[in-house]
mmCIF file of C-alpha atoms in Angstrom:
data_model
loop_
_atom_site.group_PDB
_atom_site.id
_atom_site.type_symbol
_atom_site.label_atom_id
_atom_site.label_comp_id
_atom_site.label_asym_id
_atom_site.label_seq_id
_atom_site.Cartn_x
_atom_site.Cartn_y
_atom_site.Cartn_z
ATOM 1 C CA UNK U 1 0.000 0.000 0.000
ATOM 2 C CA UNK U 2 2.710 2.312 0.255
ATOM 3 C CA UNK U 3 2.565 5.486 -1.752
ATOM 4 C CA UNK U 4 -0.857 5.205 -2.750
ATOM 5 C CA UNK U 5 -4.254 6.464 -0.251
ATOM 6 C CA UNK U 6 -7.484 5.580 -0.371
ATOM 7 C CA UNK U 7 -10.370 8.221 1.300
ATOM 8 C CA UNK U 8 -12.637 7.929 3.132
ATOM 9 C CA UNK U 9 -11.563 4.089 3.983
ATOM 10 C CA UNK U 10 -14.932 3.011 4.898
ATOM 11 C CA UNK U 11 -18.327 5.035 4.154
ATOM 12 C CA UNK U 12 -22.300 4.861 4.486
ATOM 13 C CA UNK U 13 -24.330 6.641 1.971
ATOM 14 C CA UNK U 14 -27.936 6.910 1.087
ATOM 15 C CA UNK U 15 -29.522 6.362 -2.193
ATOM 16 C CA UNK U 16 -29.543 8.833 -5.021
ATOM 17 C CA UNK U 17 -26.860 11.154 -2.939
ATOM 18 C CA UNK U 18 -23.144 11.951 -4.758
ATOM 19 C CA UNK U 19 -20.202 9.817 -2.856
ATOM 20 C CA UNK U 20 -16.656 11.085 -4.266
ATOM 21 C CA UNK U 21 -14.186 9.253 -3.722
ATOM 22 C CA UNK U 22 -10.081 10.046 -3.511
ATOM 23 C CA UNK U 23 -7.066 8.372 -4.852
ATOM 24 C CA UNK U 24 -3.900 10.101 -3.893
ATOM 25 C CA UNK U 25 -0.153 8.470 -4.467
ATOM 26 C CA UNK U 26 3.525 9.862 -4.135
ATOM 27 C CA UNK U 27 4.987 7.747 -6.658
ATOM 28 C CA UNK U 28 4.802 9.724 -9.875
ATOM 29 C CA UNK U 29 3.302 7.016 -11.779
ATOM 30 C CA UNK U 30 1.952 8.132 -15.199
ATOM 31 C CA UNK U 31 -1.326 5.382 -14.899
ATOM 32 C CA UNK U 32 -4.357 5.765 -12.098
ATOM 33 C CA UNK U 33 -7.494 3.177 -12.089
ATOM 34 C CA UNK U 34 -10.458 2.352 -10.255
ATOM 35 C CA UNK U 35 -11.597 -0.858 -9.981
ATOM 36 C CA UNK U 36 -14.442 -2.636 -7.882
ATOM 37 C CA UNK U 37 -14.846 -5.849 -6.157
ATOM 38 C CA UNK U 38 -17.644 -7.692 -5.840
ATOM 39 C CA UNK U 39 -17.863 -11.476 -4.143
ATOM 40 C CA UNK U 40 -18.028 -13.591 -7.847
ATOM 41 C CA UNK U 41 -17.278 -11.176 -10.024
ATOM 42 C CA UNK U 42 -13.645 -10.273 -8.863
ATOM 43 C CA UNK U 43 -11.980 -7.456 -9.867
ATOM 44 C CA UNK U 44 -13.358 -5.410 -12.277
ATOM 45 C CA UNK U 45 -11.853 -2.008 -14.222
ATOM 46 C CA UNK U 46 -14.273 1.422 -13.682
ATOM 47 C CA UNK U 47 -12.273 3.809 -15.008
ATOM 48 C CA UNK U 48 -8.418 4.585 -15.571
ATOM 49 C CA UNK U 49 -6.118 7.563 -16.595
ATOM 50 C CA UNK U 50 -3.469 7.711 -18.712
ATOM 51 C CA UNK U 51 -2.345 11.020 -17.460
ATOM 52 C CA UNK U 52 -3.644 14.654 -16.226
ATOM 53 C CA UNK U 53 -7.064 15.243 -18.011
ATOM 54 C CA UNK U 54 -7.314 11.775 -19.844
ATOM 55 C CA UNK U 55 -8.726 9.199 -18.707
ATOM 56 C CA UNK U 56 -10.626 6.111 -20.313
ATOM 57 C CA UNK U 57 -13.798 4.133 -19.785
ATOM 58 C CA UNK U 58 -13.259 0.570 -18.233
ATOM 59 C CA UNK U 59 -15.444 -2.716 -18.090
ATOM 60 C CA UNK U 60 -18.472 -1.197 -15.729
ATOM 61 C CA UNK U 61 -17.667 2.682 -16.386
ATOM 62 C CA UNK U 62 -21.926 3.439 -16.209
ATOM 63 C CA UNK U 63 -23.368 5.406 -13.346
ATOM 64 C CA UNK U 64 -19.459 6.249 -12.496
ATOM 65 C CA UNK U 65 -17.089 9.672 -13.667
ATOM 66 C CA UNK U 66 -13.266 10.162 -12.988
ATOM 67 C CA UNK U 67 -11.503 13.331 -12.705
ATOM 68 C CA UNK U 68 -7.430 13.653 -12.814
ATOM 69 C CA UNK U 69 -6.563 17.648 -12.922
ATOM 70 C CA UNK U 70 -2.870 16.614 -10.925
ATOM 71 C CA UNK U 71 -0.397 13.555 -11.741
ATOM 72 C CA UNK U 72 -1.342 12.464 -7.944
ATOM 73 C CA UNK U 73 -4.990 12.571 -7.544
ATOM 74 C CA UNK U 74 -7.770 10.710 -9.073
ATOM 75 C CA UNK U 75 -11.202 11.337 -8.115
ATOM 76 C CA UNK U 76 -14.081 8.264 -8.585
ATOM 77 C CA UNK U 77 -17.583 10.214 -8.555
ATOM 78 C CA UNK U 78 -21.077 8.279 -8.550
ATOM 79 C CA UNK U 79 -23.449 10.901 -9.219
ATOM 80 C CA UNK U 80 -25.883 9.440 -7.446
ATOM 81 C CA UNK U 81 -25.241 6.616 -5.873
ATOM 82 C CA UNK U 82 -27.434 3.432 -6.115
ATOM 83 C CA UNK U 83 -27.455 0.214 -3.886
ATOM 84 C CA UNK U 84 -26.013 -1.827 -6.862
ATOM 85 C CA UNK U 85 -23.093 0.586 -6.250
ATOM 86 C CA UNK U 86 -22.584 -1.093 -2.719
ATOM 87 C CA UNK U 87 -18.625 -2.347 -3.234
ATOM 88 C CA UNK U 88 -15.163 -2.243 -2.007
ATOM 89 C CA UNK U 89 -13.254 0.460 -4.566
ATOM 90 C CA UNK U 90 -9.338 -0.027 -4.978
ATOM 91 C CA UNK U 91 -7.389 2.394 -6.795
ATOM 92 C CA UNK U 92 -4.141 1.169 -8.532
ATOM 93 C CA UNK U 93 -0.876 3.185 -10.110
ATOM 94 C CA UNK U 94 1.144 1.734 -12.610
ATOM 95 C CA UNK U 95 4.860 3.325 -14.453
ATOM 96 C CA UNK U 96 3.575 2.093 -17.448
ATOM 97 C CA UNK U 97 0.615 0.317 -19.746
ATOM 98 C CA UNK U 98 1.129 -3.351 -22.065
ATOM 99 C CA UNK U 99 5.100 -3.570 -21.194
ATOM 100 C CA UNK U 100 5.114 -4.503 -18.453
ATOM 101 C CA UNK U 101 2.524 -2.691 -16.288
ATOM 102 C CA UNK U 102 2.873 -4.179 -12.954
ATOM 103 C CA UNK U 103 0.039 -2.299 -10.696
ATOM 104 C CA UNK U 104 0.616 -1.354 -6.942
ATOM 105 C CA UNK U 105 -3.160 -1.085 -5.008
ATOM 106 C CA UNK U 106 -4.246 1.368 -2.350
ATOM 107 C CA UNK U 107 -6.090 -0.437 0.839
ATOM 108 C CA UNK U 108 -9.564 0.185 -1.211
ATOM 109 C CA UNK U 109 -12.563 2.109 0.246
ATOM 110 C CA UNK U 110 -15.868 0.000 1.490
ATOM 111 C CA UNK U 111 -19.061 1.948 0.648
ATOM 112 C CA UNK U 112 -22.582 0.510 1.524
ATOM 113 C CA UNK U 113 -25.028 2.559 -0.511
ATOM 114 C CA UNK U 114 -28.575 1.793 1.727
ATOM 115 C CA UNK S 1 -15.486 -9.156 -19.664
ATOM 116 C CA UNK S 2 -12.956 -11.221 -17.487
ATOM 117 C CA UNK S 3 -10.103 -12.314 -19.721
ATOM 118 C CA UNK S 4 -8.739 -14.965 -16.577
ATOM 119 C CA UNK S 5 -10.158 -17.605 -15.403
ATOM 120 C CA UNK S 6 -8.869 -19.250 -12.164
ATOM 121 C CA UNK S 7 -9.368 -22.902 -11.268
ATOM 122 C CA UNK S 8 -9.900 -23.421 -8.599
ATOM 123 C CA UNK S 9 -12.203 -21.241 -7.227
ATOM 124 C CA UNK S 10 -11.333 -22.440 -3.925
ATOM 125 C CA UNK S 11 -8.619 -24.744 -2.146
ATOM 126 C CA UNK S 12 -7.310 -25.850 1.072
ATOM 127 C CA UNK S 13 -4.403 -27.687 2.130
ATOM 128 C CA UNK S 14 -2.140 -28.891 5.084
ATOM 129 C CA UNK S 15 0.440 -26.366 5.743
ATOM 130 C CA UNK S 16 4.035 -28.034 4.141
ATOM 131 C CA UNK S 17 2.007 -29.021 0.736
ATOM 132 C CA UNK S 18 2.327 -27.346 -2.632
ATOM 133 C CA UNK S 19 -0.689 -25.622 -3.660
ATOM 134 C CA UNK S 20 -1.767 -25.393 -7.737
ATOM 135 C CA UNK S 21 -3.537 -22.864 -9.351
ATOM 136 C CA UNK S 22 -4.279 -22.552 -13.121
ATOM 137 C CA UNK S 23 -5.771 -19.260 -15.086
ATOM 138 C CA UNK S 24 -6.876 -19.697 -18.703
ATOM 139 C CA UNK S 25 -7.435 -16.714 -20.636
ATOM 140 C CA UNK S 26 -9.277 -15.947 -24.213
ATOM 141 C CA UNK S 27 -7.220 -13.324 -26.355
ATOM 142 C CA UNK S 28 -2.894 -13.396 -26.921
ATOM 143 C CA UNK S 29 -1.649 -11.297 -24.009
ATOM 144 C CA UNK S 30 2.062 -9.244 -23.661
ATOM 145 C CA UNK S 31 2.291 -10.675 -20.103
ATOM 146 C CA UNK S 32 0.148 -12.310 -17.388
ATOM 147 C CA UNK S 33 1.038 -11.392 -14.007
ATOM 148 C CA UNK S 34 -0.248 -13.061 -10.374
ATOM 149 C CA UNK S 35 -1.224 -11.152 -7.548
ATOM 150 C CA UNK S 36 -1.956 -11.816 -3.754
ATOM 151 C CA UNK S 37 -4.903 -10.802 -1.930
ATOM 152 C CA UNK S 38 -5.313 -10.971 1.798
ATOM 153 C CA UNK S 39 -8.410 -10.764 3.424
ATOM 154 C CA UNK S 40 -9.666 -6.590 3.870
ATOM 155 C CA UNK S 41 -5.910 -5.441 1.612
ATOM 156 C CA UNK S 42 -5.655 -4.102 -1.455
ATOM 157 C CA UNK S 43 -3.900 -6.819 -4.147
ATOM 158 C CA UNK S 44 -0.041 -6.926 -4.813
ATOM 159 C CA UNK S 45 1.975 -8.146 -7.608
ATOM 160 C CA UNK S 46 3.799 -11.340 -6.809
ATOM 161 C CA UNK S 47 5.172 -12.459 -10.426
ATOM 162 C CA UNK S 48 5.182 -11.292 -13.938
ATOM 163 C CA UNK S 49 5.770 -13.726 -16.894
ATOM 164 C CA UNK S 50 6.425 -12.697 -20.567
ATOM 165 C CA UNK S 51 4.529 -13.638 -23.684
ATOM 166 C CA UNK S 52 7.822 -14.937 -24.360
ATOM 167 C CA UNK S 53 8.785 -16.852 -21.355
ATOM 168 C CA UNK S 54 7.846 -20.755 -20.173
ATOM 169 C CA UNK S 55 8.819 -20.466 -16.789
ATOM 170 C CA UNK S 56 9.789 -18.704 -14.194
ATOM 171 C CA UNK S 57 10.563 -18.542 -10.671
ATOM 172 C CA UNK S 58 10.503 -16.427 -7.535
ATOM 173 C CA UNK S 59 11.444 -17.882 -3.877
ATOM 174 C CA UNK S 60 8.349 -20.411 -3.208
ATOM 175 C CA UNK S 61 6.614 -19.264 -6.245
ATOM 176 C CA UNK S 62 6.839 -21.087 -9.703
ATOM 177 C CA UNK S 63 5.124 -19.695 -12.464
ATOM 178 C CA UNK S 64 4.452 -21.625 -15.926
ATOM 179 C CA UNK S 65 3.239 -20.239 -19.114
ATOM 180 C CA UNK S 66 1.776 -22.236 -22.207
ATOM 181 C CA UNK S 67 0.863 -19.927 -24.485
ATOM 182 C CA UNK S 68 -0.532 -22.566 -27.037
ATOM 183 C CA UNK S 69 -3.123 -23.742 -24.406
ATOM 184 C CA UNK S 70 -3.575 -20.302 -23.297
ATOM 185 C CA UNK S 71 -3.083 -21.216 -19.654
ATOM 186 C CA UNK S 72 -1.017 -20.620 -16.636
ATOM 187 C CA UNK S 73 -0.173 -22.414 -13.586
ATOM 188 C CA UNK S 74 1.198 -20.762 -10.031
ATOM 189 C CA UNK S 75 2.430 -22.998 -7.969
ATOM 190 C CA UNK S 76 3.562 -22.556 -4.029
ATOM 191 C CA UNK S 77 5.359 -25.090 -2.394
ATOM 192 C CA UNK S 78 5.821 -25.756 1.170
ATOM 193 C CA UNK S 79 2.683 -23.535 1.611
ATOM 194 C CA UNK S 80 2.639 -21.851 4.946
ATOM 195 C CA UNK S 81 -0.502 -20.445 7.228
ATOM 196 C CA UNK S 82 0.496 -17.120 5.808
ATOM 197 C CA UNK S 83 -0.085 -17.967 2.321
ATOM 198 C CA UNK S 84 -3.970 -17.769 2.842
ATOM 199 C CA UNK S 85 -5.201 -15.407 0.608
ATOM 200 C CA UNK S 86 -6.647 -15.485 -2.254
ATOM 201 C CA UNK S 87 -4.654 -15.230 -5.696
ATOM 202 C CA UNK S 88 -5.341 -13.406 -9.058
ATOM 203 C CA UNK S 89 -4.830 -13.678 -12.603
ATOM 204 C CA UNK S 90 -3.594 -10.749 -14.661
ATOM 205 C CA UNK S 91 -3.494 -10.823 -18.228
ATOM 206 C CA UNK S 92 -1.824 -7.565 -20.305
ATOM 207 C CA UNK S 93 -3.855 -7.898 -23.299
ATOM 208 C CA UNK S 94 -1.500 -6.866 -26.896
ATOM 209 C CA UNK S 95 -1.651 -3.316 -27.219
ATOM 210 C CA UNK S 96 -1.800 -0.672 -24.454
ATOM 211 C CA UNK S 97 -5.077 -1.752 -22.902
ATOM 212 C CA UNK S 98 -4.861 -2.216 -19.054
ATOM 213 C CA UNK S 99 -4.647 -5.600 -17.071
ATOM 214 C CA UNK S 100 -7.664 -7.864 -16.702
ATOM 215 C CA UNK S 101 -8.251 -9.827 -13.947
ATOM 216 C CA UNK S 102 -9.560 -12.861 -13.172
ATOM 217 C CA UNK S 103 -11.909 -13.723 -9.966
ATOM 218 C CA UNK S 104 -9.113 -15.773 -7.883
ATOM 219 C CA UNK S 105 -8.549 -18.734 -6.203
ATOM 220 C CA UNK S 106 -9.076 -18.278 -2.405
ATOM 221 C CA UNK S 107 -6.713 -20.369 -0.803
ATOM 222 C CA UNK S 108 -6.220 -21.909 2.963
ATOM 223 C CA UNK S 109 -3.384 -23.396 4.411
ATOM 224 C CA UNK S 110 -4.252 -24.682 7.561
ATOM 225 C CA UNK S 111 -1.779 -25.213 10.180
#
């Protein structure tokens, strides 16, 4: 987990309200995604960046928007937030994408959407 | 879509065994990493094989790669309490496209 924070770690929202949440790391690493977990359906890619201002739509990208205006902050947004939403979030860096692009994880965030 | 597929999905074993997992994947990759998951962490990288490579190996970790049978096998031996966790595929697709995992193998050693 080093270089790379998750916030908030854990948090309780209500339907239909806006949850942001924060990926910050020190490591200078060109790449940022967001993943979520879910029990049987593993790890699965949200949304990633390729550097400040661009970023790309991943496997389950709908209902969710990124923002990356610094090289050490990316910002997962669910405009209003639905139960189906209700996931652990990990944010990964990476040096590099294809060759090789060995990914380092932050301790992930647990939101319950009730 | 998950490119990865582990088998199996779950596993336990006496601590001093070897423990076997295999990922087979759908599309030709650059690389397919493993990573290590214990229970409330984020993942992290534990080996990285080449398109290019058969085999490799890290401490307790072996790591084969047939690329024909588009299929991998991680294999820990002398497995250890500590090793429980649960273990992911990785595949770098060709092209700059990010990893894809696969759901993992949860694995227990008990002691």
């Amino acid at each position: 987990d080093a270089g790379i924070t998750q916030s908030p770690r854990h948090k309780v929202t209500e339907t239909g309200t806006p949850v942001t949440l924060r990926c910050h790391q020190t490591e200078n690493h060109r790449y940022m995604y967001w993943y979520r977990q879910d029990p049987g359906h593993g790890l699965r890619l949200i949304h990633y960046s390729y550097g400040v201002k661009d970023t790309d739509k991943g496997e389950v990208s709908d209902g969710y928007s990124v923002s990356r205006s610094k090289t050490e902050d990316f910002l997962l947004t669910l405009e209003s937030a639905t139960s189906s939403q209700t996931s652990v979030y990990f944010c990964a860096i990476s040096e590099s994408i294809g060759l090789p692009d060995t990914q380092y994880f932050g301790p992930g965030t647990r939101l319950t959407v009730l | 879509s998950q490119q990865g597929e582990e088998d199996p999905q779950a596993l336990s074993i006496q601590e001093g065994e070897n423990a076997t997992m295999n990922c087979s994947y759908k599309t030709s990759i650059n690389n397919l990493q493993w990573y290590r998951q214990n229970s409330g962490r984020g993942l992290v990288h534990l080996i990285l094989i080449r398109s290019n490579e058969r085999e490799k190996h890290s401490g307790r970790l072996r790591v084969t790669l047939d690329t024909s049978k588009k299929s991998s096998s991680l294999l820990i031996t002398a497995s250890r309490a500590a090793d429980t966790a649960s273990y992911f595929c990785a595949t770098a697709p060709s092209g700059n496209t990010p990893l894809v995992f696969g759901k993992g193998t949860r694995l227990s050693v008990i002691a």
